[in-house]
Short mmCIF file of C-alpha atoms and ligand atoms in Angstrom, two decimals:
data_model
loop_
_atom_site.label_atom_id
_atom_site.label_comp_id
_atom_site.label_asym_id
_atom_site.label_seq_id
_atom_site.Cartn_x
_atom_site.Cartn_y
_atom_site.Cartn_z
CA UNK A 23 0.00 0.00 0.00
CA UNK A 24 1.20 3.26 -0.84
CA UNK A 25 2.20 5.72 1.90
CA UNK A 26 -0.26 8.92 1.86
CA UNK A 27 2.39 11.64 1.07
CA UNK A 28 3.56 8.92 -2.04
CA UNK A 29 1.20 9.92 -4.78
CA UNK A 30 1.73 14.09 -3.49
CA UNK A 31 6.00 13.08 -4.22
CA UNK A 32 4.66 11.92 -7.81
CA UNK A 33 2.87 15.57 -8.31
CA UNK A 34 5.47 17.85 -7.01
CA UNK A 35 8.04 16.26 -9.53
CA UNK A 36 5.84 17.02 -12.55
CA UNK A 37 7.94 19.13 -14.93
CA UNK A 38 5.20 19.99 -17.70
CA UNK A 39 1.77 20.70 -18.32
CA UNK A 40 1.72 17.50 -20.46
CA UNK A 41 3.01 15.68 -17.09
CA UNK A 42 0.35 17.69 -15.31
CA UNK A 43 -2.26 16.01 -18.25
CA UNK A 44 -0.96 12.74 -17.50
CA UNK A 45 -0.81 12.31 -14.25
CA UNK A 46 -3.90 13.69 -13.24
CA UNK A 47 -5.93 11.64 -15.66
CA UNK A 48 -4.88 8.00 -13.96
CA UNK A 49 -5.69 9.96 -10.49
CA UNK A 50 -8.67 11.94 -10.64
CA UNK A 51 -11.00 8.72 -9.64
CA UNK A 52 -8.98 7.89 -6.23
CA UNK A 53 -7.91 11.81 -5.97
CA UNK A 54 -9.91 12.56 -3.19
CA UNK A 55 -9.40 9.30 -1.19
CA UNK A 56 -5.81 8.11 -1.70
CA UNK A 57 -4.90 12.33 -1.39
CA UNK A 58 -7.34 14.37 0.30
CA UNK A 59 -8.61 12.06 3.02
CA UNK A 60 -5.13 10.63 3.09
CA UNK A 61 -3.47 13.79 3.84
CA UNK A 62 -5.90 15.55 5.51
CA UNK A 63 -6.18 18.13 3.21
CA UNK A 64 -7.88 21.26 4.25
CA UNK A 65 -6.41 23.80 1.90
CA UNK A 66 -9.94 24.33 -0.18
CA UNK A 67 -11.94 24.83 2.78
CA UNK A 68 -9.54 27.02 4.16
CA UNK A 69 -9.50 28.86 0.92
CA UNK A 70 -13.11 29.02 1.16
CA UNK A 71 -13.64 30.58 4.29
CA UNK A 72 -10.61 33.69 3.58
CA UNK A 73 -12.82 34.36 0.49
CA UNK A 74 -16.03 34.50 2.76
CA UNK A 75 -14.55 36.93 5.07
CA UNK A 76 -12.94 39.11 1.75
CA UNK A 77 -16.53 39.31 0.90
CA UNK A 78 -16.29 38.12 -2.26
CA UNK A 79 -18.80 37.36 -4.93
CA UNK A 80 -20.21 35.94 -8.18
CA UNK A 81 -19.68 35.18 -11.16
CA UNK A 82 -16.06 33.95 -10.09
CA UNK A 83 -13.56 31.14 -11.22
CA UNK A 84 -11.85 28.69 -9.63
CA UNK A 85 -8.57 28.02 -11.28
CA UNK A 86 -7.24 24.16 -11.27
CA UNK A 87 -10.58 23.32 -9.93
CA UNK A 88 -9.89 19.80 -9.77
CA UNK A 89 -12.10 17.19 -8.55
CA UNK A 90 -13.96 19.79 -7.05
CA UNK A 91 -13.60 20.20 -3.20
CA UNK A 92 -13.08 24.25 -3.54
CA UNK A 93 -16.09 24.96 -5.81
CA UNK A 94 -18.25 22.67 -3.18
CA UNK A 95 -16.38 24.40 -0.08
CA UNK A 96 -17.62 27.78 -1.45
CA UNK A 97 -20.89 26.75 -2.14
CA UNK A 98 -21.65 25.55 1.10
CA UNK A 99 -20.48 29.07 2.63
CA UNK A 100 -23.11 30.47 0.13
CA UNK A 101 -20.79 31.79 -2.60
CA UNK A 102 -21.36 31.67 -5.91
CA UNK A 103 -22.26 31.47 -8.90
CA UNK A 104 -18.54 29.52 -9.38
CA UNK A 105 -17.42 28.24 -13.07
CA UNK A 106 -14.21 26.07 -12.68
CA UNK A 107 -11.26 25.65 -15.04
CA UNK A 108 -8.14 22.40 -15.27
CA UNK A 109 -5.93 21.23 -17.40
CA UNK A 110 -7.01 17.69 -16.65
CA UNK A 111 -10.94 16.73 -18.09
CA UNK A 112 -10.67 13.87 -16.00
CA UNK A 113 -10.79 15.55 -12.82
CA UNK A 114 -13.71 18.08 -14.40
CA UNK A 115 -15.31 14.81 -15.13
CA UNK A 116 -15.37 14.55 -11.35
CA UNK A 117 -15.96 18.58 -10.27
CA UNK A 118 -19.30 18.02 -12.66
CA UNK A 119 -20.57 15.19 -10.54
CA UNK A 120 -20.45 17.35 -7.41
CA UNK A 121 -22.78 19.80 -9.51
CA UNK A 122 -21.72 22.66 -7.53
CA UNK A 123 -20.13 24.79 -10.72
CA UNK A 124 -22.37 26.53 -13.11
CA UNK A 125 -19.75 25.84 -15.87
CA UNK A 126 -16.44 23.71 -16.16
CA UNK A 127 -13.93 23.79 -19.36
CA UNK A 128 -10.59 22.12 -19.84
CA UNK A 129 -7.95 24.79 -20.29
CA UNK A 130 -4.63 25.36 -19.63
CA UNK A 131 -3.84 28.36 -18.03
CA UNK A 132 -0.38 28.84 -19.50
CA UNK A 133 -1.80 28.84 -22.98
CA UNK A 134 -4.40 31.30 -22.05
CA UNK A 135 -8.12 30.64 -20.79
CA UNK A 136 -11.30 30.57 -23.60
CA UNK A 137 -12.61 33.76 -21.93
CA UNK A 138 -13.21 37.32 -22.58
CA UNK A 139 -11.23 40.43 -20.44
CA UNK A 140 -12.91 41.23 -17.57
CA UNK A 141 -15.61 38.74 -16.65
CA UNK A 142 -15.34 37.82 -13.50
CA UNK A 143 -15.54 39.21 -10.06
CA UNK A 144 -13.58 36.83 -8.40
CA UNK A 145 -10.82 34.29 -9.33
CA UNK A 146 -10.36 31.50 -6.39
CA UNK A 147 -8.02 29.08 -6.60
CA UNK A 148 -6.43 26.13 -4.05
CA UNK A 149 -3.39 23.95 -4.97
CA UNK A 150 -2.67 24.72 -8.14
CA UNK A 151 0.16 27.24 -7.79
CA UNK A 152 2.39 24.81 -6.34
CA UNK A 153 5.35 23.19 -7.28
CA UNK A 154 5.76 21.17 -10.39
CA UNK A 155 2.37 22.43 -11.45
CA UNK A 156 1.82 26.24 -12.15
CA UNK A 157 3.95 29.37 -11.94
CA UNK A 158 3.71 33.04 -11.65
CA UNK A 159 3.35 33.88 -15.40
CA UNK A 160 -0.11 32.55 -15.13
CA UNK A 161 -0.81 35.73 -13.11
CA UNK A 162 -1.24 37.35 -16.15
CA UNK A 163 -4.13 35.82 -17.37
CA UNK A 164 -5.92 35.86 -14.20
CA UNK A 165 -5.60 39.46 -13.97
CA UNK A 166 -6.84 40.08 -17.57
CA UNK A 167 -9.97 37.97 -16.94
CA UNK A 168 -10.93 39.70 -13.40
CA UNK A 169 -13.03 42.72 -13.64
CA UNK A 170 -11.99 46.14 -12.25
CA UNK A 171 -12.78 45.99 -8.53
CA UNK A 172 -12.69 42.21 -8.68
CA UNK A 173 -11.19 40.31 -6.18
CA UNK A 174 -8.45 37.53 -6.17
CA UNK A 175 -8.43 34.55 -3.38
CA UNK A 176 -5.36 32.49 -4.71
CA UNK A 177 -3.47 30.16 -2.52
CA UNK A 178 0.50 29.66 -3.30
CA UNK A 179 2.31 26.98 -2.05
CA UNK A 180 4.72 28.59 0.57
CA UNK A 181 7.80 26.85 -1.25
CA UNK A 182 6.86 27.75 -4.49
CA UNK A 183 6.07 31.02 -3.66
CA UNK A 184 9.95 31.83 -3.13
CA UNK A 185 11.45 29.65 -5.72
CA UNK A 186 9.41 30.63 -8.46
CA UNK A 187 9.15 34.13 -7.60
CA UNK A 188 6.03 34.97 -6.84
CA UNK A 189 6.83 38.50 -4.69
CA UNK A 190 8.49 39.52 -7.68
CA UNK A 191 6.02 38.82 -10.19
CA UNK A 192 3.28 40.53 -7.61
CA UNK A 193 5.97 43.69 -7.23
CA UNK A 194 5.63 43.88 -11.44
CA UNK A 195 1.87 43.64 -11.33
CA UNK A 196 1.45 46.20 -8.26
CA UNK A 197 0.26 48.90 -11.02
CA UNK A 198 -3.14 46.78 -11.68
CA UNK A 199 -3.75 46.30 -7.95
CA UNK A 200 -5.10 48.47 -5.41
CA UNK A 201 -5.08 46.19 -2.38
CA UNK A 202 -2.94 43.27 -1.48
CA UNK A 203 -2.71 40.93 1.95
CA UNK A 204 -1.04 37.79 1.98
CA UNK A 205 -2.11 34.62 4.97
CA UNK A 206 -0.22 32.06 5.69
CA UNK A 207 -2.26 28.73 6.41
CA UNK A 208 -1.41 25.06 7.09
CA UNK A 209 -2.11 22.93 3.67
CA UNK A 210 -3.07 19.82 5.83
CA UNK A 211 -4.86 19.23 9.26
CA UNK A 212 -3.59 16.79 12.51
CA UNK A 213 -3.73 13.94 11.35
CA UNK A 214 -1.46 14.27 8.17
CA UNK A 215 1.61 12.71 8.13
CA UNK A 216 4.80 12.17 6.28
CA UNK A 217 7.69 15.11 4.99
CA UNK A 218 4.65 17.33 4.07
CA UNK A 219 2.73 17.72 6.87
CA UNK A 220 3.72 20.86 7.75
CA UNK A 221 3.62 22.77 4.73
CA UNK A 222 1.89 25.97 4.44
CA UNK A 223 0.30 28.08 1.53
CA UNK A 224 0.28 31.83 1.11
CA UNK A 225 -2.70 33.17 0.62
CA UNK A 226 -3.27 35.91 -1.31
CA UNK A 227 -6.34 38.25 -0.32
CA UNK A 228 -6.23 41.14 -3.57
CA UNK A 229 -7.90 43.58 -5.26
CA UNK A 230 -7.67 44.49 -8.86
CA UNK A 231 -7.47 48.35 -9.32
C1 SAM B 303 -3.36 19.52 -6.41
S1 SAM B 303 -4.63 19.65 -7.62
C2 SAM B 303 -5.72 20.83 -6.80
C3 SAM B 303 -7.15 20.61 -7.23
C4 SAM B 303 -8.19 21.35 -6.37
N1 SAM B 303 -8.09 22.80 -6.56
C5 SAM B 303 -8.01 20.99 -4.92
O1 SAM B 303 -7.62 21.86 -4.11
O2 SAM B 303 -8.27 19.82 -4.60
C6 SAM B 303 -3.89 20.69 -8.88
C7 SAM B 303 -4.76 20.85 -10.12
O3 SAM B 303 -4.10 21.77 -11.00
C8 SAM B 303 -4.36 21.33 -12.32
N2 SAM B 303 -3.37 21.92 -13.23
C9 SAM B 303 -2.05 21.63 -13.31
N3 SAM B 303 -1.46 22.37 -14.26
C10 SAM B 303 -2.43 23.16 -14.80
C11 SAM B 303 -2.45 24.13 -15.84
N4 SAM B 303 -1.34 24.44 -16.52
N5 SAM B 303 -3.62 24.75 -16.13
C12 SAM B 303 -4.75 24.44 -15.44
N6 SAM B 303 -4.80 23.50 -14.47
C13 SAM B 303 -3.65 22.88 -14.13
C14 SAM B 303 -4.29 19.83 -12.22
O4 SAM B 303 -4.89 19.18 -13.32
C15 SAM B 303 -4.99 19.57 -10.89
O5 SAM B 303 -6.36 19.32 -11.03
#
């Protein structure tokens, strides 16, 4: 039996978005069970609950949505309506049986999303900026979909966050944002174990000017 850190190893060495593609397409059935309960994983609901208190709201987008647990987390705090965006249809395949997003599309967010400037008021995200999966240059296109006033909930592994430069990339975008806080939260809960148990996302609360 594999250990419950094991198949979180296989996802932080990903190198590509093709890897990304793969890997998440043999895991997206046993995602939730042989990860999430696994690990303890609380990063989505604790994602949730920061965008609650920033008072966010609808339309917004949930980048790497997954199999799902974010756009159900802010659902159940009575957020919404939430659309929801991967790489991998596989784990959309599971997001839609949750039926908690309005809309889910396959995309990958370094290539550039199938939306128009400006159309949403908020842009979530849990576990997705992390390592071996997606970097700062995908700031970009967040920004150009959120509306003016929008509002950006986006959780960044703590790691990742200073090797892939995330302060610097949010230094070069300070001219399109008028507000900007930054949490630090646990990823996992007590009873995770294993070289990850500890780690910690940043969490950035922002506005777009
Ligand atoms: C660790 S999972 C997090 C899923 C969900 N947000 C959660 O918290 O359970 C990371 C997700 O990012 C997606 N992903 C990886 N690279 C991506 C990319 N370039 N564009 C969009 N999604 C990507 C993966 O397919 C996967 O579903």
């Amino acid at each position: 039996m594999k250990k419950p850190d094991e198949e979180l190893k296989a996802a932080y060495a990903l190198e590509t978005p093709e890897d990304n593609k793969r890997l998440y397409a043999t895991w997206a059935e046993s995602y939730e069970t042989t990860f999430a309960e696994a690990m303890d994983y609380r990063l989505p609901e604790r994602v949730a609950d920061a965008a609650k208190a920033f008072a966010v709201r609808g339309p917004m987008l949930d980048i790497g949505a997954g199999t799902g647990l974010l756009g159900q987390a802010l659902v159940e705090r009575g957020l919404g309506p939430v659309d929801g965006t991967d790489i991998s249809p596989e784990m959309l395949g599971e997001a839609g049986l949750k039926g908690c997003y309005r809309h889910l599309f396959a995309a990958d967010i370094n290539e550039g999303l199938p939306i128009e400037n400006r159309t949403y008021q908020a842009i979530i995200s849990a576990g997705t900026f992390t390592t071996g999966h997606v970097g700062p240059d995908a700031l970009d296109e967040v920004m150009r979909v959120t509306s003016p006033g929008g509002r950006l909930v986006l959780s960044i592994n703590a790691e990742h966050w200073n090797a892939a430069g995330f302060s610097e990339k949010f230094e070069a975008l300070s001219a399109q944002i008028s507000s900007l806080e930054i949490l630090t939260l646990p990823i996992y809960g007590a009873s995770a174990s294993g070289d990850h148990a500890q780690d910690a996302a940043q969490v950035v609360l922002a506005i777009k000017a």
